[in-house]
CSV table of C-alpha atoms in Angstrom, one decimal:
chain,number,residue,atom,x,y,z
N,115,UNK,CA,-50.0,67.1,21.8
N,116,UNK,CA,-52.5,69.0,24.2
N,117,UNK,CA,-53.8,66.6,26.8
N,118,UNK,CA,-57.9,66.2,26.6
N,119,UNK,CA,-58.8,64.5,30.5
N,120,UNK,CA,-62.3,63.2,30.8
N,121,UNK,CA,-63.9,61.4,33.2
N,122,UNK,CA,-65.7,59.1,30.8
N,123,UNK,CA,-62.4,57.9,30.0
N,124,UNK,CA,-63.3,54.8,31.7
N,125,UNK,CA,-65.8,54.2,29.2
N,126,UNK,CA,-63.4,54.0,26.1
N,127,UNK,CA,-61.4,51.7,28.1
N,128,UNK,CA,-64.1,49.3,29.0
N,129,UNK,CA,-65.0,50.2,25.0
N,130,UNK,CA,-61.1,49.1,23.9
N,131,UNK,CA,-59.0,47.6,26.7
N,132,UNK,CA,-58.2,44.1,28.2
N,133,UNK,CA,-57.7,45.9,31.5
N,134,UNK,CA,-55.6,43.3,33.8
N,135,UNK,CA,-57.8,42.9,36.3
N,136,UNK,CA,-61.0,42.3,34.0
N,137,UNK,CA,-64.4,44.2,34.6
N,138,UNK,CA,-67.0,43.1,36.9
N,139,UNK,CA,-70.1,44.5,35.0
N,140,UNK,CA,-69.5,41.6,32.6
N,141,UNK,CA,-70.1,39.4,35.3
N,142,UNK,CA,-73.0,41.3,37.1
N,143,UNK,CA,-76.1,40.7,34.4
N,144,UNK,CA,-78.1,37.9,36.3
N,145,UNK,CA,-81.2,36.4,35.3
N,146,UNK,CA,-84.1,37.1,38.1
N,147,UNK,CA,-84.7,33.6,39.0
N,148,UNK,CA,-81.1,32.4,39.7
N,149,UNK,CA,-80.4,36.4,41.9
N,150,UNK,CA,-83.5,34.6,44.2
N,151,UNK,CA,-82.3,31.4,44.3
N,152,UNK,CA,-78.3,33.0,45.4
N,153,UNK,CA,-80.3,34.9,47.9
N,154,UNK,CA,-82.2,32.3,49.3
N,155,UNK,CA,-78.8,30.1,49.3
N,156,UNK,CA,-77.3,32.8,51.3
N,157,UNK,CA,-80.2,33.0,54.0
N,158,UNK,CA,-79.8,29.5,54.4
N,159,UNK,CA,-76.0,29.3,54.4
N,160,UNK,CA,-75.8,32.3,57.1
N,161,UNK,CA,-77.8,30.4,59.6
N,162,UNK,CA,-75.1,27.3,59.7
N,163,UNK,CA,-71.9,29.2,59.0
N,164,UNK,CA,-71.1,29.7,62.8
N,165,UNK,CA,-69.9,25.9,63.1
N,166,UNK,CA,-67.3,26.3,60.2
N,167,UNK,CA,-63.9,26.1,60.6
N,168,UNK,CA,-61.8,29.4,58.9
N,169,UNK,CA,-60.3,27.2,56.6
N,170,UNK,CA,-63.7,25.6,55.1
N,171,UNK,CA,-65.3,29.4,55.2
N,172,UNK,CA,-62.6,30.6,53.2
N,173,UNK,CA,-62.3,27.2,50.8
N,174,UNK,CA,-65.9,27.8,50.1
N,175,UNK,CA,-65.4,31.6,49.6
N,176,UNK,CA,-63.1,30.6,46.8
N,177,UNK,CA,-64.8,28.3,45.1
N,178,UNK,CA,-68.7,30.7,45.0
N,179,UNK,CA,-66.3,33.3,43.7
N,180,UNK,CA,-65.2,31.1,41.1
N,181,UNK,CA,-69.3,30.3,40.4
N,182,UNK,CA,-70.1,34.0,40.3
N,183,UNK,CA,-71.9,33.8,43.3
N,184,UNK,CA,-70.5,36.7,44.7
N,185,UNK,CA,-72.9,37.4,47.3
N,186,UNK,CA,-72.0,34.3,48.8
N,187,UNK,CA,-68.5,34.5,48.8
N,188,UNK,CA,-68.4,38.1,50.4
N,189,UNK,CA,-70.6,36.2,52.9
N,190,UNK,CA,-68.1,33.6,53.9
N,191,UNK,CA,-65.4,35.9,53.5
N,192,UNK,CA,-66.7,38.1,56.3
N,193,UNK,CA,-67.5,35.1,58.9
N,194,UNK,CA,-64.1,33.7,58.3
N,195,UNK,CA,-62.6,37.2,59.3
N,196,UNK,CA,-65.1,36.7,62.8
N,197,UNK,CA,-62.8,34.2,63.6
N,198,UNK,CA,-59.6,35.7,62.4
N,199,UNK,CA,-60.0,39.5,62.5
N,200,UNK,CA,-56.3,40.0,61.6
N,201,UNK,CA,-55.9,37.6,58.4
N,202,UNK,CA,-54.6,39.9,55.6
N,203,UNK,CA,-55.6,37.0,52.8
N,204,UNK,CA,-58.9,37.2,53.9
N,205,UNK,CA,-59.2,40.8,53.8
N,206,UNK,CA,-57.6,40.8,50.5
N,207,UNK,CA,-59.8,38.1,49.5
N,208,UNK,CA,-63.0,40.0,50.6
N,209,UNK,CA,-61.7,43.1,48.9
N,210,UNK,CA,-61.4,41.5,45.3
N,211,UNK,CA,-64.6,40.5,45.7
N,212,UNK,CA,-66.3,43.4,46.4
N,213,UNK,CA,-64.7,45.0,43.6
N,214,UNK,CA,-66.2,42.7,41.3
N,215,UNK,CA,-69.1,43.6,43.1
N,216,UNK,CA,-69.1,47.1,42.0
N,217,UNK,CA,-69.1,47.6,45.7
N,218,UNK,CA,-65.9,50.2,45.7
N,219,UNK,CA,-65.8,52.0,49.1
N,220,UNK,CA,-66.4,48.7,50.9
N,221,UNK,CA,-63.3,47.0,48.9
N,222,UNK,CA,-61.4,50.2,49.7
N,223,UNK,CA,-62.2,49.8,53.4
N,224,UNK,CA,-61.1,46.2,53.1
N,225,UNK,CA,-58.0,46.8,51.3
N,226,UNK,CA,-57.3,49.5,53.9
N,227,UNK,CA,-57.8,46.9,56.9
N,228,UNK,CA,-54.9,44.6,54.9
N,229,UNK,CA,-52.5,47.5,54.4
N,230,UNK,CA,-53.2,48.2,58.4
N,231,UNK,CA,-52.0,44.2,59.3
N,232,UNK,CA,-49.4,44.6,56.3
N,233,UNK,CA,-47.9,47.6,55.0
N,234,UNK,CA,-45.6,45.7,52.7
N,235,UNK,CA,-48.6,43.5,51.3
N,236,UNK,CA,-48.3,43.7,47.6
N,237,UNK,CA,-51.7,42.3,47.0
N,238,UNK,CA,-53.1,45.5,49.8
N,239,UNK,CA,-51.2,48.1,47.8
N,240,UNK,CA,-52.5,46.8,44.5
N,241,UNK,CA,-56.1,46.4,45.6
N,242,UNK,CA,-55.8,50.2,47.2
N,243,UNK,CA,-54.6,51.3,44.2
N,244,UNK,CA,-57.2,49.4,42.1
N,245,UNK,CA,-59.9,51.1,44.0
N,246,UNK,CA,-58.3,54.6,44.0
N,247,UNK,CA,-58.2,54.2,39.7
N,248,UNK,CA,-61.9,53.3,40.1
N,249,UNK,CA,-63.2,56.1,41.7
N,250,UNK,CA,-61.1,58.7,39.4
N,251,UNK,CA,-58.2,59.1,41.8
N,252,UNK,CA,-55.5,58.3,39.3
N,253,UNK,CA,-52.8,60.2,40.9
N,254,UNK,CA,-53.2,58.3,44.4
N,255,UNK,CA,-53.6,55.4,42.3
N,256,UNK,CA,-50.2,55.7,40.6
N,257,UNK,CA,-48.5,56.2,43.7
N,258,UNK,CA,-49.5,52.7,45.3
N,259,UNK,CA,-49.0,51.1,42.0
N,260,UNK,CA,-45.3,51.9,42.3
N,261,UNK,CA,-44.9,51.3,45.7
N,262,UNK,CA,-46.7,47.4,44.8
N,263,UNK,CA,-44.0,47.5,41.9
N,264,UNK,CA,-41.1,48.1,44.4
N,265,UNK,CA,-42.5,44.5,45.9
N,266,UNK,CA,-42.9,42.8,42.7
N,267,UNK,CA,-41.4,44.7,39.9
N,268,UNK,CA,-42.4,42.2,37.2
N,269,UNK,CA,-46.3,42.1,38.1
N,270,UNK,CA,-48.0,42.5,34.3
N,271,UNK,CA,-51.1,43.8,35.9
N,272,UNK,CA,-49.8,45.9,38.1
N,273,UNK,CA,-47.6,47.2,35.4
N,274,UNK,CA,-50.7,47.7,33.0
N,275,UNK,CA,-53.0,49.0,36.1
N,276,UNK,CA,-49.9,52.0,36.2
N,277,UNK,CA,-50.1,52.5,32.6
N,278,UNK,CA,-53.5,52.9,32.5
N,279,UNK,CA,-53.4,55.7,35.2
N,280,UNK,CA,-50.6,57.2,32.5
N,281,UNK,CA,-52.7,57.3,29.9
N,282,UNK,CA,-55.9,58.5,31.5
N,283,UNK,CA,-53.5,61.3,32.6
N,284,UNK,CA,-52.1,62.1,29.0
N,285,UNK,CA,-48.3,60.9,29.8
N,286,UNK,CA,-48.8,58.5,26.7
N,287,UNK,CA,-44.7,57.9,25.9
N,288,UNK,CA,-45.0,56.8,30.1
N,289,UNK,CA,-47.4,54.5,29.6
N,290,UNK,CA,-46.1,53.2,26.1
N,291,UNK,CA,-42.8,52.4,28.2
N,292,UNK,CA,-44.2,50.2,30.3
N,293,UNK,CA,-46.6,48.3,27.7
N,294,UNK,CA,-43.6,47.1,25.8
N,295,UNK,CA,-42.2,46.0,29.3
N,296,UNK,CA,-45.1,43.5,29.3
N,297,UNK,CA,-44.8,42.9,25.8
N,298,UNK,CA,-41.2,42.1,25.9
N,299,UNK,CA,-42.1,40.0,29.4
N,300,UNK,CA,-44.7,38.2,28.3
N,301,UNK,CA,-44.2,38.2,24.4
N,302,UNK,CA,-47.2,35.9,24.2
N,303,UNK,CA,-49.4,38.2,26.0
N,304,UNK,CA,-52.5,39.2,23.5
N,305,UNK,CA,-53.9,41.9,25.9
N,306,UNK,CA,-50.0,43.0,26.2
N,307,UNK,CA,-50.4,44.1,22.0
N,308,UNK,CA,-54.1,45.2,22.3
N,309,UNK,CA,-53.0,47.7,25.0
N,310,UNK,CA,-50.0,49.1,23.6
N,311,UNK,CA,-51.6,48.8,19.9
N,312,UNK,CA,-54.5,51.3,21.7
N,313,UNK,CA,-51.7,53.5,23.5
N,314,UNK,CA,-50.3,53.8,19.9
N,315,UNK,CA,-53.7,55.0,18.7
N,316,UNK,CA,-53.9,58.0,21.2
N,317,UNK,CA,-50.4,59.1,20.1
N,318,UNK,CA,-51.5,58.8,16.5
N,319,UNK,CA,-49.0,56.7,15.4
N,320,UNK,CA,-51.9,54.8,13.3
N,321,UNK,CA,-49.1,52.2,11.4
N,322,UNK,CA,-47.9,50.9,14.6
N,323,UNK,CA,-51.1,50.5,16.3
N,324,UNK,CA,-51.9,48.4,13.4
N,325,UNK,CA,-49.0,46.5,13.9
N,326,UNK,CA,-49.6,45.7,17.5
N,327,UNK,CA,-53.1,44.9,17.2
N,328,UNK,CA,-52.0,42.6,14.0
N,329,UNK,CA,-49.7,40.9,17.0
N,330,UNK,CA,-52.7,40.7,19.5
N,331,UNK,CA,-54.8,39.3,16.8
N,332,UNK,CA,-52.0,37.0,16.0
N,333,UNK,CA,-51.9,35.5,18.8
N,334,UNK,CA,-55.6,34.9,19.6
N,335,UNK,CA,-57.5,35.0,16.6
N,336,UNK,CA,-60.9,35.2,18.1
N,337,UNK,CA,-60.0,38.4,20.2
N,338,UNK,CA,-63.1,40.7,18.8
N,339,UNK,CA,-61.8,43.7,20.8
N,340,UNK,CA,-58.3,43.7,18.9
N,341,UNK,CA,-59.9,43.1,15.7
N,342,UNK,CA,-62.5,46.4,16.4
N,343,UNK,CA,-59.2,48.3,17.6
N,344,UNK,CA,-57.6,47.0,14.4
N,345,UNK,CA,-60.6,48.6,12.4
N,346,UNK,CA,-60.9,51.7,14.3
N,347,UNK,CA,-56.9,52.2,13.2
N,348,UNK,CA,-57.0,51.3,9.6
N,349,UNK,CA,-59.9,54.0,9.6
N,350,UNK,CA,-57.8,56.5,11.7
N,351,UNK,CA,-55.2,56.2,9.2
N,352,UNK,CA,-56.9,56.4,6.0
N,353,UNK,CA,-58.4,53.2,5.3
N,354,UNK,CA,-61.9,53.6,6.0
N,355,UNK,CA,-63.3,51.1,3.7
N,356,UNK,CA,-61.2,48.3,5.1
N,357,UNK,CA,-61.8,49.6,8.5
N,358,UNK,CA,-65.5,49.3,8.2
N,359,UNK,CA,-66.0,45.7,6.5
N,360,UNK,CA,-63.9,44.6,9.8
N,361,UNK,CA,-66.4,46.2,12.1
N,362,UNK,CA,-69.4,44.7,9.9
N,363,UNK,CA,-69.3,41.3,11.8
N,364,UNK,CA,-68.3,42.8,14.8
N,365,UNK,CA,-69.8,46.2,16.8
N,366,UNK,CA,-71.4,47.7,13.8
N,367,UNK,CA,-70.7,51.0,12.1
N,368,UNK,CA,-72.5,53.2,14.4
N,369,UNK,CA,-70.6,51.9,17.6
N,370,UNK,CA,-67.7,52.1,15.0
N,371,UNK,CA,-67.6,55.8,14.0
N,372,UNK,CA,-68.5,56.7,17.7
N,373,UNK,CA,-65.5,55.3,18.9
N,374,UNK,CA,-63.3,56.4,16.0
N,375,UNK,CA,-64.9,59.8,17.2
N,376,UNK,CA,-64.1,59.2,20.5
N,377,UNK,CA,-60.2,58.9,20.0
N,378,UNK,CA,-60.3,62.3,17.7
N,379,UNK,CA,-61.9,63.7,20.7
N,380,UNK,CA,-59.2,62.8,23.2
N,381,UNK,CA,-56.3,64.2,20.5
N,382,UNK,CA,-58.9,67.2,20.0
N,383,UNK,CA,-59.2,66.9,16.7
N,384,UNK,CA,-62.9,68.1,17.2
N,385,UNK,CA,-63.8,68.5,13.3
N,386,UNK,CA,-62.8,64.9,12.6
N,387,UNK,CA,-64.4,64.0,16.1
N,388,UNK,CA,-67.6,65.8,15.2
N,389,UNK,CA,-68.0,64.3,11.8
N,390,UNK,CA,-67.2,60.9,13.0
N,391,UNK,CA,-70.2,61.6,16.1
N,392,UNK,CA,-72.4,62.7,13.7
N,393,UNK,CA,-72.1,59.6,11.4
N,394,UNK,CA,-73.0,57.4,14.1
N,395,UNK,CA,-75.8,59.0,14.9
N,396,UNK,CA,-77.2,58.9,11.1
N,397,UNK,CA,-76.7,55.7,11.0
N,398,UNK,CA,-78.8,55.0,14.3
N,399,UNK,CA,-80.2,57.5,15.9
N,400,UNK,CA,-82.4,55.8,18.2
N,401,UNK,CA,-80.3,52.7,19.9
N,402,UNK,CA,-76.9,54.6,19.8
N,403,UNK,CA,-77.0,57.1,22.5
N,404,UNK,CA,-73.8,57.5,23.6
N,405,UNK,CA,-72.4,59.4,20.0
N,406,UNK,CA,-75.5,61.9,21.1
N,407,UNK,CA,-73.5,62.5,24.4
N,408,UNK,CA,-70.2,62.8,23.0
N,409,UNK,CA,-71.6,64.8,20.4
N,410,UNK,CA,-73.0,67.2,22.8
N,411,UNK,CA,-70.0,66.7,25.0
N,412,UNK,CA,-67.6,67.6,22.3
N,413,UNK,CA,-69.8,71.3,21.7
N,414,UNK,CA,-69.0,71.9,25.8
N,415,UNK,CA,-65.1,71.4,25.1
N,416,UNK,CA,-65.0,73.6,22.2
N,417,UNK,CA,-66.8,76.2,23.5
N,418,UNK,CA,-65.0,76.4,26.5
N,419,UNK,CA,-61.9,76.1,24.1
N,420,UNK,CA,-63.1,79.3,22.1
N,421,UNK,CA,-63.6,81.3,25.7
N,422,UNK,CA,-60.4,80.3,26.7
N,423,UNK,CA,-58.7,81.7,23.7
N,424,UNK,CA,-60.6,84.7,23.8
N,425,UNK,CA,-59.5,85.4,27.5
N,426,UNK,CA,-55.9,85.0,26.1
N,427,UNK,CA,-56.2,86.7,23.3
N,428,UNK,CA,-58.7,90.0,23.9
N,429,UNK,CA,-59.4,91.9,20.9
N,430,UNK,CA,-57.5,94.7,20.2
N,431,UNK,CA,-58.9,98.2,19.3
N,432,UNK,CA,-58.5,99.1,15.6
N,433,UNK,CA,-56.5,102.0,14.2
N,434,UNK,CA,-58.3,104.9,12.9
């Protein structure tokens, strides 16, 4: 199958996936009053840290990370490392955190400091490679995700992390490999079936997708994202009624027919991908913007297709 690589491939990830390491912008919507109240907290908190012990800085790190006060625990992280500049934990610590800040290059930089201390650090090489996928550096990023596999070869998020970069990249059977692996693992692993039931989907193999996001579903019955994936198959294989009435309680059938579009896109099946954009922006036109984009993206890749096919093939003078 010809490989389609996008850099909004993210997007239909965050759209599909349970990526192993969550998302931070779930966890980044805060209401205005409570962002001035973490503020003020951390104003106040940074004119007493100095008399903390590394131990109590980092304790407390832990447990504002755990409240989603991340400001405050990036805070704490970086006194503790005042008072040991060469603790790898914390680094690591700090680097997580800024990640789930959204605050990439500095986690990269922190990461960096860890792998400095400790090559071998399995937690360093992950959170490298973690930042590397992030900023669209997939091939780096698969690197140091093997090298963190030769430490702990069993990791399931390290293993998904790897596939991900596999699939992003087009080497679908790659990354199917190493779903199963988690799969067979961790056999009660939900996100384990969503993610190979989605793998599935790009290789349009529609009746085992269905089966693996049956499994994922099976398993936790409230998992809205592997009952959309499970609609977004049945209509990829035919079914379109069923595949609908599943999306009715769910994302809707605009979102539904832009993701459905989506996938055609990535296996460049641009007729199917086009009618599918086109349907979800008939049914809202005004709130769903992103089937406009695709929409307009899909027009760039076929017309870039058509020149690229006319370089290869020139015409040909006719015969008198």
């Amino acid at each position: 199958m010809p490989v389609v690589r996008i850099s909004s491939y993210l997007l239909l990830y965050a759209a599909f996936l349970v990526c192993a390491g969550g998302c931070a912008q779930k966890t980044r919507a805060v209401a205005f009053t409570p962002q001035v109240e973490e503020h003020a907290a951390e104003a106040s908190d940074e004119n007493r840290l100095d008399n903390l012990p590394v131990e109590t800085l980092v304790a407390r790190g832990e447990q504002y990370r755990a409240q989603r006060k991340l400001s405050l625990a990036k805070l704490h992280y970086l006194q503790a490392l005042k008072l040991e500049p060469e603790s790898v934990p914390i680094y690591i610590s700090l680097g997580t955190v800024l990640l789930e800040m959204g605050q990439v290059s500095q986690a990269g930089t922190a990461f960096a400091d860890a792998l400095a201390l400790d090559p071998d650090s399995f937690a360093a090489l992950a959170g490298t490679a973690k930042v590397k996928r992030f900023e669209g550096q997939y091939r780096e990023a698969e690197k140091l995700f093997q090298q963190a596999l030769l430490i702990e070869p069993d990791n399931v998020a390290a293993l998904t992390e790897l596939a991900i970069c596999y699939d992003v990249d087009g080497r679908y059977q790659q990354a199917e490999t190493l779903y199963r692996q988690v799969i067979k693992q961790n056999p009660e692993l939900a996100s384990g079936f969503n993610n190979l039931g989605f793998n599935l989907l790009l290789q349009g193999d529609y009746t085992q997708a269905i089966e693996a996001f049956q499994g994922a579903l099976a398993r936790t019955p409230e998992n809205v994202r592997a009952r959309n994936n499970l609609a977004a198959a049945h209509i990829l294989a035919g079914d379109e009624v069923k595949g609908l009435s599943m999306f009715k309680d769910t994302m809707g059938q605009a979102k539904a027919y832009n993701n459905v579009g989506f996938i055609y896109l990535v296996q460049k099946h641009w007729d199917k991908a086009e009618k599918a954009f086109s349907k979800a922006l008939e049914l809202s036109p005004d709130y769903y913007v992103k089937a406009g984009k695709n929409l307009d993206y899909l027009k760039t890749l076929i017309a870039d297709q058509q020149e690229q096919n006319s370089e290869n093939n020139p015409a040909k003078p006719e015969g008198q």
